[in-house]
Amino acid sequence: MTDYVSTTPGLFPLPDWAKEDLSDLKGHQKGDLISGDEDAEIAAAYEDAREEVTGVQQEAELDRVSEGQLRWDDMLAHPLAVHDAVDTQGIVRYYDNNNFYRDPVVQGELEFSGDVAEELEAASEFVEDDELQAVLPGPYSLADLATDEQYGDEAEFLAAVAEFLEGEVDAFPAHETLFLLEPSLVESTPEDGLDERASEAIDRVAGATDADVVVQPYWGALEEKVYAHLLDADIDAVGFDFVANQEDNLYNIQEYGATDDVSLGLADGQNTLVEDPEAIRDRVDWVYEQIPVTNFDTVYLTTNTETFYLPYAKFEEKLAVLAEAADLAEVKAA
């Protein structure tokens, strides 16, 4: 029987009190490290906010609980933005929306950092191992968002980013699921040759954990060749953004099949309209009606994108909707 798992892709909005406190703390800058380069008050605010967002997910009864990535002011670029070998420079538009991040310019070897592992260790104090979900940018998206002044070759740089992320994952505490977020596979489609290398890079990162690995592209659908190559990676699930693009995502599954598990982005991570749990459950049924593969081992129900775009109260409501929708799907399947 299919297991329905409620979760999110992470990158949450800050609680309102934390947003206000952090903006008021003197000397706060985007991307400051908790590991001693941050003011103690800033570090404490982030720690309290992390405890709150893990608690909110548990109260909503989500099946997977994310650390929240509240310090990721540079969004998916964060793991490089806080790296010693990287110089964060001018402001860059974050894909095609009204969010921005600092351009991480790689100027040295991408050696082990441990920044994300420390965050996950902190979250693991509040979350059981079989509920904890790690979140990282996928290697292709992280390389795409960065500027390379060290490696000088696109393929070599992608390989270096994959090796860096592999080392970061290897340092993670025990976790049940790893979401690799890969919007650049949609937004900056890799050309011939690079699409295969992107899949190989994802495979390398996925191989660093025993957890279930979900690769979550969003803001559209993957081009056919990119999708076909992604299926060659040793991953557990591919994600589909059914909010932004239904037709092309369905086509990929119909034409090329899917992984044994699947992640369905059925709730809108950017829109403040809160869906009904029954509507999400009905959308699951609709997907099943359109595709030949209906025997997935696990179906992750999630928002289609990160949720940092949402007001905090709406974010909380979306969590509850996802949890209830998964419960409804389980009941109907039984």
C-alpha positions as a printed NumPy array, in Angstrom:
array([[  0.   ,   0.   ,   0.   ],
       [  1.184,   3.51 ,  -0.797],
       [  2.529,   5.57 ,   2.091],
       [  1.471,   9.248,   1.962],
       [  4.005,  11.568,   3.591],
       [  3.316,  15.236,   4.317],
       [  6.329,  17.517,   4.128],
       [  7.731,  20.745,   2.646],
       [ 10.811,  21.74 ,   0.623],
       [ 12.006,  23.834,   3.588],
       [ 13.187,  27.471,   3.441],
       [ 10.516,  28.823,   5.757],
       [  9.546,  32.427,   6.487],
       [ 10.803,  33.786,   9.792],
       [  8.278,  34.035,  12.616],
       [  7.059,  37.626,  12.831],
       [  8.766,  38.272,  16.168],
       [ 12.086,  36.942,  14.845],
       [ 11.889,  39.052,  11.709],
       [ 11.378,  42.152,  13.845],
       [ 14.052,  41.26 ,  16.411],
       [ 16.684,  40.386,  13.829],
       [ 16.091,  43.572,  11.831],
       [ 16.598,  45.58 ,  15.021],
       [ 19.793,  43.897,  16.16 ],
       [ 22.737,  46.172,  15.422],
       [ 25.285,  44.78 ,  12.991],
       [ 23.044,  42.041,  11.543],
       [ 23.984,  41.283,   7.956],
       [ 22.592,  38.738,   5.546],
       [ 24.358,  35.402,   5.752],
       [ 26.324,  35.961,   8.962],
       [ 27.496,  32.701,  10.501],
       [ 26.122,  31.362,  13.753],
       [ 29.511,  29.758,  14.414],
       [ 30.982,  32.792,  16.172],
       [ 30.856,  35.442,  13.431],
       [ 27.354,  36.388,  14.53 ],
       [ 26.415,  38.472,  17.51 ],
       [ 25.275,  36.246,  20.389],
       [ 21.838,  37.873,  20.396],
       [ 21.411,  37.097,  16.699],
       [ 22.456,  33.493,  17.241],
       [ 19.99 ,  33.171,  20.117],
       [ 17.156,  34.611,  18.015],
       [ 17.797,  32.092,  15.256],
       [ 17.952,  29.252,  17.771],
       [ 14.609,  30.265,  19.28 ],
       [ 13.072,  30.619,  15.816],
       [ 14.35 ,  27.173,  14.817],
       [ 12.768,  25.633,  17.894],
       [  9.503,  27.389,  17.077],
       [  9.299,  26.253,  13.438],
       [ 10.12 ,  22.651,  14.318],
       [  7.384,  22.803,  16.934],
       [  4.899,  24.291,  14.465],
       [  5.504,  21.412,  12.055],
       [  5.074,  18.868,  14.847],
       [  1.855,  20.533,  16.029],
       [  0.552,  20.372,  12.449],
       [  1.511,  16.669,  12.502],
       [  3.678,  16.8  ,   9.394],
       [  5.366,  13.471,   8.735],
       [  8.735,  15.084,   7.998],
       [ 10.126,  18.015,   9.942],
       [ 12.621,  20.422,   8.398],
       [ 15.113,  22.602,  10.246],
       [ 13.577,  25.515,   8.367],
       [ 16.688,  27.131,   6.839],
       [ 15.817,  30.409,   8.568],
       [ 19.399,  31.703,   8.292],
       [ 19.422,  31.239,   4.532],
       [ 19.059,  34.912,   3.651],
       [ 20.761,  34.117,   0.333],
       [ 18.261,  31.299,  -0.166],
       [ 19.629,  28.322,  -2.12 ],
       [ 22.982,  30.071,  -2.499],
       [ 23.473,  29.968,   1.286],
       [ 25.902,  27.016,   1.554],
       [ 28.338,  28.907,  -0.67 ],
       [ 27.521,  32.397,   0.639],
       [ 28.862,  31.412,   4.078],
       [ 31.896,  29.499,   2.77 ],
       [ 35.414,  30.774,   3.526],
       [ 36.509,  30.334,  -0.122],
       [ 33.626,  32.44 ,  -1.413],
       [ 33.309,  36.213,  -1.698],
       [ 29.683,  37.389,  -1.66 ],
       [ 29.407,  40.313,  -4.051],
       [ 26.622,  42.194,  -5.833],
       [ 22.897,  41.632,  -5.463],
       [ 21.394,  39.229,  -8.016],
       [ 17.736,  38.54 ,  -8.789],
       [ 16.668,  35.131,  -7.49 ],
       [ 15.416,  33.474, -10.671],
       [ 12.531,  35.493, -12.114],
       [ 10.906,  36.926,  -9.009],
       [ 11.219,  39.83 ,  -6.615],
       [ 13.665,  38.139,  -4.248],
       [ 17.396,  38.749,  -4.334],
       [ 20.59 ,  37.162,  -3.041],
       [ 24.267,  38.071,  -2.916],
       [ 26.327,  36.619,  -5.747],
       [ 28.61 ,  33.915,  -4.267],
       [ 31.898,  34.217,  -6.175],
       [ 34.008,  31.101,  -5.669],
       [ 37.644,  32.153,  -5.384],
       [ 39.234,  29.098,  -3.738],
       [ 38.886,  25.358,  -3.256],
       [ 35.465,  24.311,  -1.97 ],
       [ 36.551,  22.397,   1.105],
       [ 34.297,  21.105,   3.884],
       [ 32.238,  23.726,   5.728],
       [ 29.83 ,  21.939,   8.077],
       [ 27.489,  24.929,   8.318],
       [ 24.321,  23.083,   7.296],
       [ 25.268,  20.046,   9.382],
       [ 25.448,  22.283,  12.467],
       [ 21.948,  23.57 ,  11.749],
       [ 20.633,  20.044,  11.363],
       [ 22.357,  18.938,  14.566],
       [ 20.59 ,  21.771,  16.384],
       [ 17.223,  20.749,  14.921],
       [ 17.787,  17.104,  15.856],
       [ 17.509,  18.104,  19.516],
       [ 13.783,  18.641,  18.938],
       [ 13.031,  16.08 ,  16.212],
       [ 13.209,  12.283,  16.142],
       [ 15.574,  10.73 ,  13.596],
       [ 12.718,   9.097,  11.671],
       [ 10.993,  12.48 ,  11.239],
       [ 13.975,  14.721,  10.482],
       [ 14.29 ,  16.019,   6.93 ],
       [ 17.46 ,  17.59 ,   5.586],
       [ 17.311,  20.23 ,   2.849],
       [ 20.045,  21.304,   0.437],
       [ 20.3  ,  22.988,  -2.934],
       [ 21.011,  20.402,  -5.594],
       [ 24.498,  20.632,  -7.099],
       [ 23.325,  21.927, -10.466],
       [ 21.25 ,  24.744,  -8.933],
       [ 24.008,  25.721,  -6.501],
       [ 26.565,  25.869,  -9.305],
       [ 24.111,  27.794, -11.491],
       [ 23.525,  30.428,  -8.802],
       [ 27.26 ,  30.945,  -8.215],
       [ 30.082,  32.623, -10.119],
       [ 33.233,  30.553, -10.652],
       [ 36.614,  32.256, -10.492],
       [ 38.502,  29.184,  -9.275],
       [ 37.906,  26.146, -11.489],
       [ 37.554,  27.759, -14.907],
       [ 35.515,  24.993, -16.505],
       [ 31.772,  24.448, -16.243],
       [ 31.988,  20.681, -15.861],
       [ 34.84 ,  20.877, -13.365],
       [ 32.988,  23.477, -11.315],
       [ 29.819,  21.371, -11.194],
       [ 31.9  ,  18.386, -10.075],
       [ 33.541,  20.502,  -7.36 ],
       [ 30.163,  21.699,  -6.08 ],
       [ 28.908,  18.102,  -6.022],
       [ 31.988,  16.989,  -4.097],
       [ 31.477,  19.852,  -1.637],
       [ 27.817,  18.931,  -1.057],
       [ 28.756,  15.266,  -0.741],
       [ 31.051,  16.16 ,   2.144],
       [ 28.401,  18.31 ,   3.778],
       [ 25.799,  15.512,   3.621],
       [ 28.288,  13.013,   4.991],
       [ 28.498,  15.133,   8.167],
       [ 24.728,  15.277,   8.701],
       [ 23.213,  13.654,  11.791],
       [ 20.793,  10.77 ,  11.245],
       [ 17.873,  11.89 ,   9.083],
       [ 14.986,  10.155,   7.339],
       [ 14.767,  12.199,   4.143],
       [ 16.946,  14.537,   2.11 ],
       [ 15.321,  17.042,  -0.248],
       [ 17.663,  18.324,  -2.965],
       [ 16.094,  21.459,  -4.439],
       [ 16.814,  21.849,  -8.165],
       [ 14.822,  24.736,  -9.686],
       [ 17.715,  25.547, -12.027],
       [ 17.065,  22.307, -13.896],
       [ 13.866,  24.072, -15.009],
       [ 14.909,  27.718, -15.041],
       [ 18.39 ,  27.278, -16.578],
       [ 18.002,  24.071, -18.533],
       [ 21.369,  22.303, -18.927],
       [ 22.548,  21.832, -22.477],
       [ 23.464,  18.51 , -24.093],
       [ 26.202,  16.833, -22.106],
       [ 25.702,  19.034, -19.093],
       [ 22.3  ,  17.436, -18.472],
       [ 23.991,  14.059, -18.02 ],
       [ 26.684,  15.57 , -15.792],
       [ 23.989,  17.228, -13.682],
       [ 22.411,  13.821, -13.105],
       [ 25.802,  12.36 , -12.199],
       [ 26.398,  15.23 ,  -9.749],
       [ 23.024,  14.606,  -8.09 ],
       [ 23.813,  10.903,  -7.915],
       [ 27.072,  11.686,  -6.122],
       [ 25.378,  13.835,  -3.485],
       [ 22.59 ,  11.314,  -2.996],
       [ 25.15 ,   8.58 ,  -2.431],
       [ 26.424,  10.333,   0.692],
       [ 23.329,   9.465,   2.741],
       [ 21.339,   6.373,   3.613],
       [ 18.196,   8.514,   3.833],
       [ 15.524,   8.651,   1.146],
       [ 16.543,  11.274,  -1.411],
       [ 13.972,  13.453,  -3.172],
       [ 15.069,  15.702,  -6.035],
       [ 12.579,  18.56 ,  -6.21 ],
       [ 12.633,  20.777,  -9.323],
       [ 10.055,  23.554,  -9.465],
       [  8.697,  26.589, -11.292],
       [  7.755,  24.398, -14.216],
       [  8.627,  21.038, -15.728],
       [ 11.898,  19.466, -16.778],
       [ 12.728,  19.166, -20.456],
       [ 12.484,  15.582, -21.679],
       [ 16.216,  14.815, -21.878],
       [ 16.89 ,  16.385, -18.505],
       [ 14.134,  14.304, -16.944],
       [ 15.304,  11.111, -18.62 ],
       [ 18.857,  11.653, -17.376],
       [ 17.614,  12.478, -13.87 ],
       [ 15.924,   9.08 , -13.707],
       [ 19.379,   7.524, -14.162],
       [ 20.515,   8.958, -10.821],
       [ 20.281,   6.675,  -7.784],
       [ 17.546,   8.655,  -6.043],
       [ 14.283,   7.619,  -4.417],
       [ 11.897,  10.248,  -5.758],
       [ 11.559,  13.012,  -8.321],
       [  9.356,  15.971,  -7.478],
       [  6.79 ,  17.54 ,  -9.803],
       [  5.489,  21.098,  -9.616],
       [  1.845,  20.568, -10.555],
       [  0.99 ,  24.149,  -9.572],
       [  3.174,  25.763, -12.237],
       [  2.887,  23.161, -14.99 ],
       [  0.551,  20.194, -15.141],
       [  0.706,  19.172, -18.801],
       [  4.475,  18.819, -19.252],
       [  5.   ,  17.128, -15.91 ],
       [  2.308,  14.583, -16.744],
       [  3.889,  14.039, -20.151],
       [  7.265,  13.232, -18.59 ],
       [  5.732,  10.589, -16.34 ],
       [  3.585,   9.154, -19.118],
       [  6.472,   8.998, -21.575],
       [  9.431,   8.04 , -19.381],
       [  7.929,   6.584, -16.217],
       [  8.925,   7.636, -12.722],
       [ 10.887,   6.636,  -9.659],
       [  9.379,   4.179,  -7.167],
       [  8.508,   7.132,  -4.927],
       [  7.204,  10.509,  -6.067],
       [  6.905,  14.004,  -4.645],
       [  3.823,  15.976,  -5.676],
       [  3.928,  19.756,  -5.387],
       [  0.185,  20.326,  -5.101],
       [ -0.093,  23.253,  -2.67 ],
       [  1.064,  26.691,  -3.811],
       [  4.149,  27.769,  -1.877],
       [  3.912,  31.366,  -3.111],
       [  0.187,  32.112,  -2.997],
       [ -1.511,  33.185,   0.232],
       [ -4.697,  31.372,  -0.772],
       [ -4.908,  28.354,   1.551],
       [ -6.154,  25.2  ,  -0.147],
       [ -8.676,  22.792,   1.373],
       [ -7.211,  19.437,   2.455],
       [ -9.921,  17.686,   0.43 ],
       [ -8.855,  19.655,  -2.654],
       [ -5.255,  18.486,  -2.249],
       [ -6.441,  14.9  ,  -1.836],
       [ -8.564,  15.261,  -4.982],
       [ -5.518,  16.55 ,  -6.875],
       [ -3.66 ,  13.381,  -5.887],
       [ -6.519,  11.356,  -7.361],
       [ -6.393,  13.474, -10.518],
       [ -2.667,  12.819, -10.978],
       [ -3.243,   9.099, -10.552],
       [ -5.993,   9.175, -13.169],
       [ -3.65 ,  10.736, -15.727],
       [ -0.655,   8.428, -15.461],
       [  0.004,   4.731, -15.964],
       [  2.095,   4.429, -12.803],
       [ -0.206,   4.144,  -9.803],
       [  1.74 ,   1.883,  -7.476],
       [  4.175,   4.327,  -5.908],
       [  5.682,   3.094,  -2.659],
       [  5.709,   6.592,  -1.142],
       [  3.976,   9.784,  -2.216],
       [  5.29 ,  12.987,  -0.656],
       [  2.664,  15.734,  -0.482],
       [  4.283,  19.134,  -0.409],
       [  4.135,  22.732,  -1.54 ],
       [  5.494,  23.212,  -5.039],
       [  8.16 ,  25.724,  -3.937],
       [  9.837,  26.993,  -0.808],
       [  7.448,  28.805,   1.542],
       [  9.568,  31.811,   2.548],
       [  7.386,  33.914,   0.246],
       [  4.377,  33.467,   2.551],
       [  3.28 ,  35.483,   5.593],
       [  4.053,  33.386,   8.641],
       [  0.411,  32.794,   9.568],
       [ -0.385,  31.552,   6.056],
       [  2.674,  29.31 ,   6.198],
       [  1.318,  27.707,   9.364],
       [ -2.042,  27.12 ,   7.71 ],
       [ -0.408,  25.467,   4.694],
       [  1.396,  23.008,   6.989],
       [ -1.886,  21.929,   8.562],
       [ -3.486,  21.492,   5.133],
       [ -0.67 ,  19.24 ,   3.893],
       [ -0.798,  17.073,   7.011],
       [ -4.574,  16.64 ,   6.81 ],
       [ -4.455,  15.967,   3.063],
       [ -1.947,  13.146,   3.609],
       [ -4.175,  11.651,   6.292],
       [ -7.19 ,  11.823,   3.954],
       [ -5.221,  10.141,   1.178],
       [ -4.156,   7.361,   3.567],
       [ -7.74 ,   6.772,   4.652],
       [ -9.01 ,   6.633,   1.076],
       [ -6.199,   4.274,   0.03 ],
       [ -7.029,   1.927,   2.9  ]])
